[in-house]
Short mmCIF file of C-alpha atoms and ligand atoms in Angstrom, two decimals:
data_model
loop_
_atom_site.label_atom_id
_atom_site.label_comp_id
_atom_site.label_asym_id
_atom_site.label_seq_id
_atom_site.Cartn_x
_atom_site.Cartn_y
_atom_site.Cartn_z
CA MET A 1 0.01 0.09 0.06
CA PHE A 2 2.79 2.40 0.84
CA ASN A 3 5.36 1.83 -1.85
CA GLU A 4 3.69 4.28 -4.43
CA THR A 5 2.58 6.83 -1.88
CA LYS A 6 3.97 10.28 -2.35
CA PRO A 7 4.68 12.46 0.82
CA ALA A 8 2.00 14.84 1.93
CA PRO A 9 3.04 18.59 2.00
CA PRO A 10 3.98 19.75 5.66
CA ASP A 11 1.24 21.49 7.54
CA SER A 12 1.40 25.30 7.06
CA ILE A 13 1.58 26.06 10.78
CA LEU A 14 2.89 22.93 12.61
CA GLY A 15 5.17 22.12 9.67
CA LEU A 16 6.94 25.34 10.43
CA THR A 17 7.71 24.12 14.05
CA GLU A 18 9.18 21.04 12.46
CA ALA A 19 11.52 23.10 10.23
CA PHE A 20 12.26 25.39 13.32
CA ARG A 21 13.36 22.46 15.37
CA ALA A 22 15.71 21.27 12.60
CA ASP A 23 17.23 24.70 12.18
CA SER A 24 20.75 24.81 13.78
CA ASN A 25 21.00 28.68 13.87
CA PRO A 26 21.14 29.58 17.60
CA ALA A 27 19.45 32.94 16.85
CA LYS A 28 16.37 31.32 15.32
CA VAL A 29 12.89 32.68 16.32
CA ASN A 30 9.49 30.84 15.87
CA LEU A 31 6.81 33.31 15.28
CA GLY A 32 4.65 30.59 13.60
CA VAL A 33 2.46 28.44 15.87
CA GLY A 34 0.36 30.11 18.32
CA ILE A 35 2.06 29.40 21.59
CA TYR A 36 2.46 31.92 24.39
CA LYS A 37 6.00 32.77 25.57
CA ASP A 38 6.75 34.74 28.81
CA GLU A 39 9.47 37.36 29.12
CA GLN A 40 12.15 34.63 29.38
CA GLY A 41 10.89 32.77 26.37
CA ALA A 42 9.30 29.91 28.20
CA THR A 43 5.73 28.48 27.88
CA PRO A 44 5.37 27.91 31.51
CA ILE A 45 2.72 25.79 33.31
CA MET A 46 0.35 28.36 35.04
CA ALA A 47 0.61 28.41 38.81
CA ALA A 48 -3.13 27.75 39.13
CA VAL A 49 -2.74 24.66 36.92
CA LYS A 50 0.14 23.40 39.11
CA VAL A 51 -2.02 23.85 42.25
CA ALA A 52 -4.85 21.99 40.59
CA GLU A 53 -2.64 19.17 39.38
CA LYS A 54 -1.16 18.71 42.91
CA HIS A 55 -4.64 18.44 44.30
CA LEU A 56 -5.67 16.00 41.58
CA LEU A 57 -2.56 13.78 42.16
CA GLU A 58 -3.44 13.72 45.98
CA THR A 59 -7.27 13.03 45.67
CA GLN A 60 -7.80 11.04 42.53
CA THR A 61 -8.72 7.43 43.12
CA THR A 62 -9.45 5.89 39.66
CA LYS A 63 -8.54 6.02 35.94
CA SER A 64 -11.81 4.49 34.95
CA TYR A 65 -13.43 5.64 31.62
CA LEU A 66 -15.23 9.03 31.58
CA PRO A 67 -18.72 9.27 29.95
CA ILE A 68 -18.71 9.68 26.18
CA PRO A 69 -19.20 13.55 26.47
CA GLY A 70 -16.64 13.64 29.34
CA SER A 71 -17.43 14.67 32.98
CA PRO A 72 -20.55 16.45 33.69
CA ALA A 73 -18.63 18.63 36.13
CA TYR A 74 -16.40 19.72 33.22
CA SER A 75 -19.42 20.53 30.87
CA ALA A 76 -20.94 22.60 33.63
CA VAL A 77 -17.98 24.78 34.24
CA VAL A 78 -17.33 25.08 30.42
CA GLN A 79 -20.86 26.43 29.89
CA LYS A 80 -20.48 28.92 32.77
CA LEU A 81 -17.33 30.30 31.47
CA LEU A 82 -18.68 30.51 27.88
CA PHE A 83 -21.93 32.15 28.60
CA GLY A 84 -21.63 33.67 32.24
CA SER A 85 -23.09 32.02 35.34
CA ASP A 86 -26.43 33.76 35.02
CA SER A 87 -27.08 32.88 31.38
CA SER A 88 -30.58 31.88 30.25
CA VAL A 89 -29.24 29.39 27.73
CA PHE A 90 -28.16 26.42 29.92
CA ASP A 91 -31.35 24.39 29.54
CA ARG A 92 -31.00 24.34 25.76
CA ALA A 93 -27.25 23.87 25.66
CA ARG A 94 -25.19 20.58 25.92
CA THR A 95 -21.41 20.45 26.15
CA CYS A 96 -18.88 17.61 25.52
CA HIS A 97 -15.21 17.52 26.34
CA THR A 98 -13.20 17.27 23.08
CA PRO A 99 -9.49 16.79 22.36
CA GLY A 100 -8.69 20.53 22.09
CA GLY A 101 -10.55 23.10 19.82
CA THR A 102 -9.55 21.20 16.68
CA GLY A 103 -11.32 18.06 18.08
CA ALA A 104 -14.39 20.21 18.86
CA LEU A 105 -14.45 21.44 15.31
CA ARG A 106 -14.13 17.99 13.83
CA VAL A 107 -16.78 16.50 16.10
CA GLY A 108 -19.10 19.25 15.07
CA GLY A 109 -18.15 18.75 11.35
CA ASP A 110 -18.98 15.03 11.54
CA PHE A 111 -22.17 15.69 13.37
CA ILE A 112 -23.23 18.32 10.69
CA LYS A 113 -22.42 15.90 7.91
CA LYS A 114 -24.67 13.31 9.60
CA LEU A 115 -27.60 15.65 10.12
CA ASN A 116 -27.32 17.74 6.98
CA PRO A 117 -24.97 16.00 4.45
CA ASN A 118 -25.43 18.84 1.81
CA ALA A 119 -24.54 21.72 4.25
CA THR A 120 -21.86 24.13 3.22
CA VAL A 121 -19.51 25.57 5.85
CA TRP A 122 -18.70 29.23 5.13
CA VAL A 123 -15.52 30.58 6.46
CA SER A 124 -13.95 34.00 6.60
CA THR A 125 -11.30 35.16 4.04
CA PRO A 126 -8.77 34.59 5.41
CA THR A 127 -9.33 32.03 8.18
CA TRP A 128 -7.19 29.59 10.33
CA ALA A 129 -5.31 27.45 8.01
CA ASN A 130 -6.77 24.25 9.39
CA HIS A 131 -10.51 25.21 9.12
CA LYS A 132 -10.95 24.14 5.58
CA GLY A 133 -8.88 21.00 6.23
CA VAL A 134 -11.06 19.92 9.24
CA PHE A 135 -14.53 20.56 7.64
CA GLY A 136 -13.20 19.18 4.31
CA ALA A 137 -12.06 16.04 6.02
CA ALA A 138 -15.66 15.65 7.46
CA GLY A 139 -16.88 15.55 3.92
CA LEU A 140 -18.57 19.06 4.06
CA ASN A 141 -18.61 21.73 1.24
CA ILE A 142 -16.65 24.82 1.99
CA ALA A 143 -17.35 28.42 0.79
CA ASP A 144 -15.75 31.73 1.66
CA TYR A 145 -17.28 34.97 2.87
CA ARG A 146 -15.39 38.32 2.69
CA TYR A 147 -13.95 39.61 6.00
CA TYR A 148 -10.53 41.25 5.95
CA ASP A 149 -9.71 44.35 3.90
CA ALA A 150 -6.11 44.52 2.88
CA ALA A 151 -6.59 48.22 1.95
CA THR A 152 -7.49 49.41 5.39
CA ASN A 153 -5.98 46.46 7.31
CA GLY A 154 -9.26 46.24 9.11
CA LEU A 155 -12.72 44.52 8.76
CA ASP A 156 -14.78 44.91 5.53
CA PHE A 157 -18.09 44.62 7.58
CA SER A 158 -20.33 45.68 4.66
CA ALA A 159 -18.77 42.97 2.37
CA MET A 160 -19.09 40.37 5.22
CA LYS A 161 -22.78 41.27 5.84
CA ALA A 162 -23.58 41.23 2.03
CA ASP A 163 -22.12 37.74 1.72
CA LEU A 164 -23.86 36.42 4.79
CA GLU A 165 -27.20 37.87 3.69
CA ASN A 166 -26.91 35.27 0.70
CA VAL A 167 -26.03 32.24 2.75
CA PRO A 168 -28.79 29.61 2.35
CA ALA A 169 -30.88 28.41 5.33
CA GLY A 170 -29.37 25.39 7.05
CA ASP A 171 -25.80 26.23 6.01
CA ILE A 172 -23.19 26.73 8.67
CA VAL A 173 -21.23 30.10 9.20
CA LEU A 174 -18.02 29.85 11.06
CA LEU A 175 -17.35 32.84 13.07
CA HIS A 176 -14.21 33.72 15.31
CA VAL A 177 -15.52 35.05 18.52
CA CYS A 178 -12.46 37.22 19.24
CA CYS A 179 -8.86 37.42 18.39
CA HIS A 180 -9.61 36.41 14.75
CA ASN A 181 -6.97 33.90 13.50
CA PRO A 182 -4.90 34.89 11.48
CA THR A 183 -5.77 38.63 11.26
CA GLY A 184 -6.44 39.81 14.79
CA VAL A 185 -9.24 41.96 13.35
CA ASP A 186 -12.62 41.56 15.30
CA LEU A 187 -16.17 42.70 15.08
CA GLU A 188 -17.61 45.38 17.23
CA ALA A 189 -20.46 44.64 19.65
CA THR A 190 -22.99 46.26 17.21
CA GLY A 191 -21.57 44.01 14.47
CA TRP A 192 -22.49 40.89 16.48
CA ALA A 193 -26.13 42.16 16.96
CA GLU A 194 -26.51 42.60 13.23
CA LEU A 195 -25.05 39.19 12.47
CA ALA A 196 -27.49 37.60 14.93
CA SER A 197 -30.49 39.37 13.31
CA ILE A 198 -29.14 38.09 9.73
CA ALA A 199 -28.65 34.46 11.12
CA LYS A 200 -32.35 34.53 12.51
CA THR A 201 -33.79 35.96 9.34
CA LYS A 202 -31.85 33.76 6.92
CA GLY A 203 -31.87 30.61 8.88
CA TRP A 204 -28.10 29.80 8.72
CA ILE A 205 -26.46 28.35 11.72
CA PRO A 206 -23.43 30.12 13.55
CA PHE A 207 -20.56 27.90 14.47
CA PHE A 208 -18.42 30.00 16.83
CA ASP A 209 -14.70 29.14 17.16
CA PHE A 210 -13.68 30.38 20.57
CA ALA A 211 -10.00 29.63 21.09
CA TYR A 212 -8.81 32.79 22.69
CA HIS A 213 -11.29 33.52 25.49
CA GLY A 214 -9.73 36.32 27.57
CA PHE A 215 -7.02 37.17 25.26
CA ALA A 216 -8.91 40.24 23.70
CA ASP A 217 -10.33 42.43 26.41
CA GLY A 218 -11.37 40.04 29.25
CA LEU A 219 -13.43 36.96 29.95
CA GLU A 220 -16.82 38.93 30.23
CA GLN A 221 -16.16 41.31 27.37
CA ASP A 222 -14.95 38.53 24.90
CA ARG A 223 -18.05 36.35 25.50
CA ALA A 224 -20.44 39.33 25.04
CA ALA A 225 -20.60 38.39 21.31
CA PHE A 226 -22.96 35.42 22.22
CA THR A 227 -25.65 37.57 23.85
CA PRO A 228 -27.56 38.64 20.78
CA PHE A 229 -27.45 35.06 19.34
CA ILE A 230 -28.92 33.70 22.68
CA ASP A 231 -31.45 36.33 22.85
CA ALA A 232 -32.53 35.57 19.33
CA GLY A 233 -33.33 32.00 20.56
CA ILE A 234 -31.68 30.27 17.53
CA GLU A 235 -29.51 27.13 17.25
CA PHE A 236 -25.68 27.46 17.32
CA PHE A 237 -22.36 25.60 17.95
CA VAL A 238 -19.34 26.77 20.05
CA ALA A 239 -15.85 25.04 19.77
CA ASN A 240 -13.77 26.19 22.60
CA SER A 241 -10.17 25.53 23.48
CA TYR A 242 -8.23 25.78 26.64
CA SER A 243 -4.82 25.37 24.94
CA LYS A 244 -4.11 29.15 25.15
CA ASN A 245 -6.07 30.57 28.16
CA PHE A 246 -5.10 27.76 30.54
CA GLY A 247 -1.83 26.95 28.76
CA LEU A 248 -3.01 23.33 28.35
CA TYR A 249 -1.64 22.82 24.77
CA ASN A 250 -0.66 19.20 25.18
CA GLU A 251 -3.45 18.21 27.32
CA ARG A 252 -5.85 18.68 24.33
CA THR A 253 -8.67 20.24 26.35
CA GLY A 254 -11.61 21.77 24.63
CA GLY A 255 -15.27 21.52 24.25
CA LEU A 256 -18.12 21.45 21.70
CA THR A 257 -21.25 23.10 22.81
CA VAL A 258 -24.50 22.58 20.87
CA VAL A 259 -27.38 25.02 21.56
CA ALA A 260 -30.78 24.18 20.28
CA GLU A 261 -34.06 26.07 20.28
CA THR A 262 -35.49 23.87 23.05
CA ALA A 263 -34.37 21.47 25.69
CA ASP A 264 -35.87 18.49 23.92
CA ALA A 265 -34.27 19.38 20.64
CA VAL A 266 -30.78 19.75 22.20
CA ASP A 267 -31.18 16.34 23.98
CA ALA A 268 -31.97 14.65 20.57
CA ALA A 269 -29.21 16.41 18.92
CA PHE A 270 -26.65 15.60 21.56
CA SER A 271 -27.46 11.89 21.39
CA HIS A 272 -26.01 12.09 17.81
CA VAL A 273 -22.94 14.07 19.10
CA LYS A 274 -22.35 11.19 21.43
CA LYS A 275 -22.57 8.63 18.62
CA THR A 276 -20.05 10.79 16.59
CA ILE A 277 -17.67 10.68 19.53
CA ARG A 278 -18.07 6.96 20.30
CA THR A 279 -17.12 6.09 16.72
CA ASN A 280 -14.13 8.34 16.74
CA TYR A 281 -12.23 8.43 20.09
CA SER A 282 -14.88 6.78 22.32
CA ASN A 283 -14.48 9.15 25.23
CA PRO A 284 -12.10 11.88 26.23
CA SER A 285 -8.98 11.74 28.30
CA ASN A 286 -9.40 13.09 31.78
CA HIS A 287 -6.42 15.21 33.01
CA GLY A 288 -6.99 18.58 31.18
CA GLY A 289 -10.66 18.61 31.86
CA ALA A 290 -10.09 17.77 35.55
CA ILE A 291 -7.50 20.69 35.81
CA VAL A 292 -10.08 23.14 34.32
CA SER A 293 -12.97 21.91 36.60
CA THR A 294 -10.73 22.02 39.69
CA ILE A 295 -9.72 25.65 38.92
CA LEU A 296 -13.14 26.88 37.97
CA GLU A 297 -14.92 25.13 40.97
CA SER A 298 -12.56 27.00 43.33
CA ALA A 299 -13.03 30.81 43.82
CA GLU A 300 -9.48 31.20 44.94
CA LEU A 301 -7.93 29.32 41.94
CA THR A 302 -10.23 31.10 39.53
CA GLN A 303 -8.96 34.35 40.85
CA GLN A 304 -5.40 33.21 40.50
CA TRP A 305 -5.93 31.95 36.90
CA GLU A 306 -7.72 35.10 35.85
CA THR A 307 -4.73 37.16 37.14
CA GLU A 308 -2.27 35.05 35.18
CA LEU A 309 -4.41 35.24 32.10
CA ALA A 310 -4.59 39.01 32.39
CA GLU A 311 -0.80 39.10 32.57
CA MET A 312 -0.48 37.27 29.30
CA ARG A 313 -3.01 39.63 27.62
CA VAL A 314 -1.11 42.72 28.78
CA ARG A 315 2.33 41.31 27.78
CA ILE A 316 1.06 40.42 24.30
CA HIS A 317 -0.43 43.87 23.91
CA SER A 318 2.85 45.58 24.97
CA MET A 319 4.81 43.47 22.49
CA ARG A 320 2.55 44.77 19.68
CA LYS A 321 3.62 48.35 20.43
CA LYS A 322 7.32 47.34 20.77
CA LEU A 323 7.11 45.71 17.28
CA VAL A 324 5.60 48.72 15.62
CA ASP A 325 8.11 51.12 17.34
CA GLY A 326 11.08 48.79 16.77
CA ILE A 327 10.34 48.57 12.97
CA LYS A 328 10.10 52.29 12.81
CA ASN A 329 13.28 52.74 14.75
CA HIS A 330 15.09 50.62 12.20
CA GLY A 331 14.38 53.26 9.66
CA ILE A 332 11.06 52.02 8.07
CA ASP A 333 8.51 54.70 7.28
CA ARG A 334 5.52 52.48 6.50
CA ASP A 335 2.81 52.80 9.04
CA PHE A 336 2.35 49.59 10.94
CA GLY A 337 0.13 51.19 13.51
CA TYR A 338 -2.70 48.73 12.75
CA ILE A 339 -0.78 45.89 14.47
CA VAL A 340 -1.48 47.73 17.80
CA GLU A 341 -5.18 47.79 17.27
CA GLN A 342 -5.37 44.00 16.36
CA ARG A 343 -6.25 41.63 19.21
CA GLY A 344 -5.03 38.33 20.52
CA MET A 345 -1.93 36.31 19.84
CA PHE A 346 -1.69 36.95 16.08
CA SER A 347 -0.89 39.93 13.91
CA TYR A 348 -1.66 39.86 10.22
CA SER A 349 1.45 42.08 9.84
CA GLY A 350 1.07 43.01 6.10
CA LEU A 351 4.30 41.17 5.23
CA SER A 352 4.20 39.57 1.81
CA ASP A 353 4.98 35.93 1.21
CA GLU A 354 8.30 37.12 -0.37
CA ASN A 355 9.01 38.94 2.97
CA VAL A 356 8.10 35.75 4.91
CA GLN A 357 10.50 33.68 2.78
CA ALA A 358 13.30 36.26 3.27
CA LEU A 359 12.61 36.12 7.03
CA ARG A 360 12.84 32.38 6.85
CA ASP A 361 16.26 32.66 5.36
CA LYS A 362 17.21 34.59 8.43
CA SER A 363 15.75 31.77 10.56
CA ILE A 364 12.63 33.84 11.57
CA TYR A 365 9.70 31.64 11.17
CA VAL A 366 6.35 33.39 10.19
CA VAL A 367 3.19 31.77 8.65
CA GLY A 368 2.51 32.29 5.06
CA GLY A 369 0.36 35.31 4.48
CA GLY A 370 2.30 37.20 6.96
CA ARG A 371 0.74 35.95 10.33
CA ILE A 372 3.05 36.79 13.18
CA ASN A 373 2.56 35.09 16.61
CA VAL A 374 3.03 38.38 18.72
CA ALA A 375 3.06 36.16 21.82
CA GLY A 376 6.34 34.62 20.76
CA LEU A 377 7.99 37.99 20.87
CA THR A 378 10.22 38.59 23.96
CA PRO A 379 12.59 41.20 25.18
CA SER A 380 15.43 39.17 23.96
CA ASN A 381 14.19 38.58 20.38
CA ILE A 382 12.25 41.79 19.55
CA ASP A 383 15.18 43.75 18.40
CA ALA A 384 16.62 41.05 16.16
CA VAL A 385 13.05 40.51 14.71
CA CYS A 386 12.49 44.21 14.05
CA ALA A 387 15.93 44.57 12.46
CA ALA A 388 15.22 41.63 10.20
CA VAL A 389 11.77 42.76 9.27
CA ALA A 390 13.20 46.14 8.31
CA ASP A 391 15.73 44.51 6.27
CA VAL A 392 13.44 42.32 4.16
CA LEU A 393 10.94 45.20 3.58
C1 LIG B 401 -2.29 28.34 15.60
O1 LIG B 401 -3.16 28.84 14.74
O2 LIG B 401 -1.10 28.41 15.53
C2 LIG B 401 -2.77 27.44 16.70
O3 LIG B 401 -4.18 27.43 16.66
C3 LIG B 401 -2.13 26.08 16.65
C4 LIG B 401 -2.61 25.24 15.60
O4 LIG B 401 -3.03 24.01 15.78
O5 LIG B 401 -2.51 25.61 14.53
#
């Protein structure tokens, strides 16, 4: 079977990490994959996570299987964090613990393929490099809606709305709740209300990707996007990830939440989600979800985690400014001020693919299209990065 097989191309994001690892240049910098680095260039385990792990080690008594959707305690804390503890949506929402946010997208994709095989998934232009791969692998059609305006380095909301006005009923629209990946360009609160109204009128179903909760403005502010959709009483999906905001990258800890119009409808729908999981990975691994539940069930640990999360958010924001100032100080007149306005880990820097290749030749790794992981910039690499960017422009 394998003799005639040609190698697959490397992944556009994780493939960069493989190339980075193989690079022997001691000055190499990886600004590809979205991983947070602290001032020292480390990706530490958060202190709240360490406390939770210690507690789990001391108190856990079994490694028996979890239920197919994961532990009910985990589903409960995920929903409260997603929607706020006083949300009206809980009786028509069900959540399963998935292997990271990518696993949530794929479980959702497989479930959609089962219930509505001819559905098209609409994604923003541009979108996370793996979205089309995940939904395509689930056998769904993919189409694009306009989002980013290269002329203004901002959102083309009129074009986005015009495209979403034409999405057929029953199709799925993938929306990034905050910290849009790869652009860092988000909607205003009023924009979400307009989209909720279009979704309700046209009958398409929002599928929210929420991988950066807490990285834009704060936990409460970032989840505000859901309010008009909950108020509209419509169906939607949320794929969330705790890779970034809990730093649980390799624990593969995420969730898929299905919201229906009624409690009965969501129970019927969720029975199919369970079948989807059972025929894929059967049931989730425990550790990451147990860490998140332990933290979010303790007021003290929640407070500690929120403080650490805020520190990450503030540090990333300060590196945006340093990047813009640094490029300018290296003699470049072009205005990169929009980088400071973008939110989350990533900046759609405006660097061309030729610039990206020229940076790669200097052992600085940036994703094609010019996406920079700002969270990978540190006091010790920022000057070299700014000098290299100025050099390739
Ligand atoms: C990214 O966009 O870099 C992250 O979401 C990691 C990944 O899996 O691609």
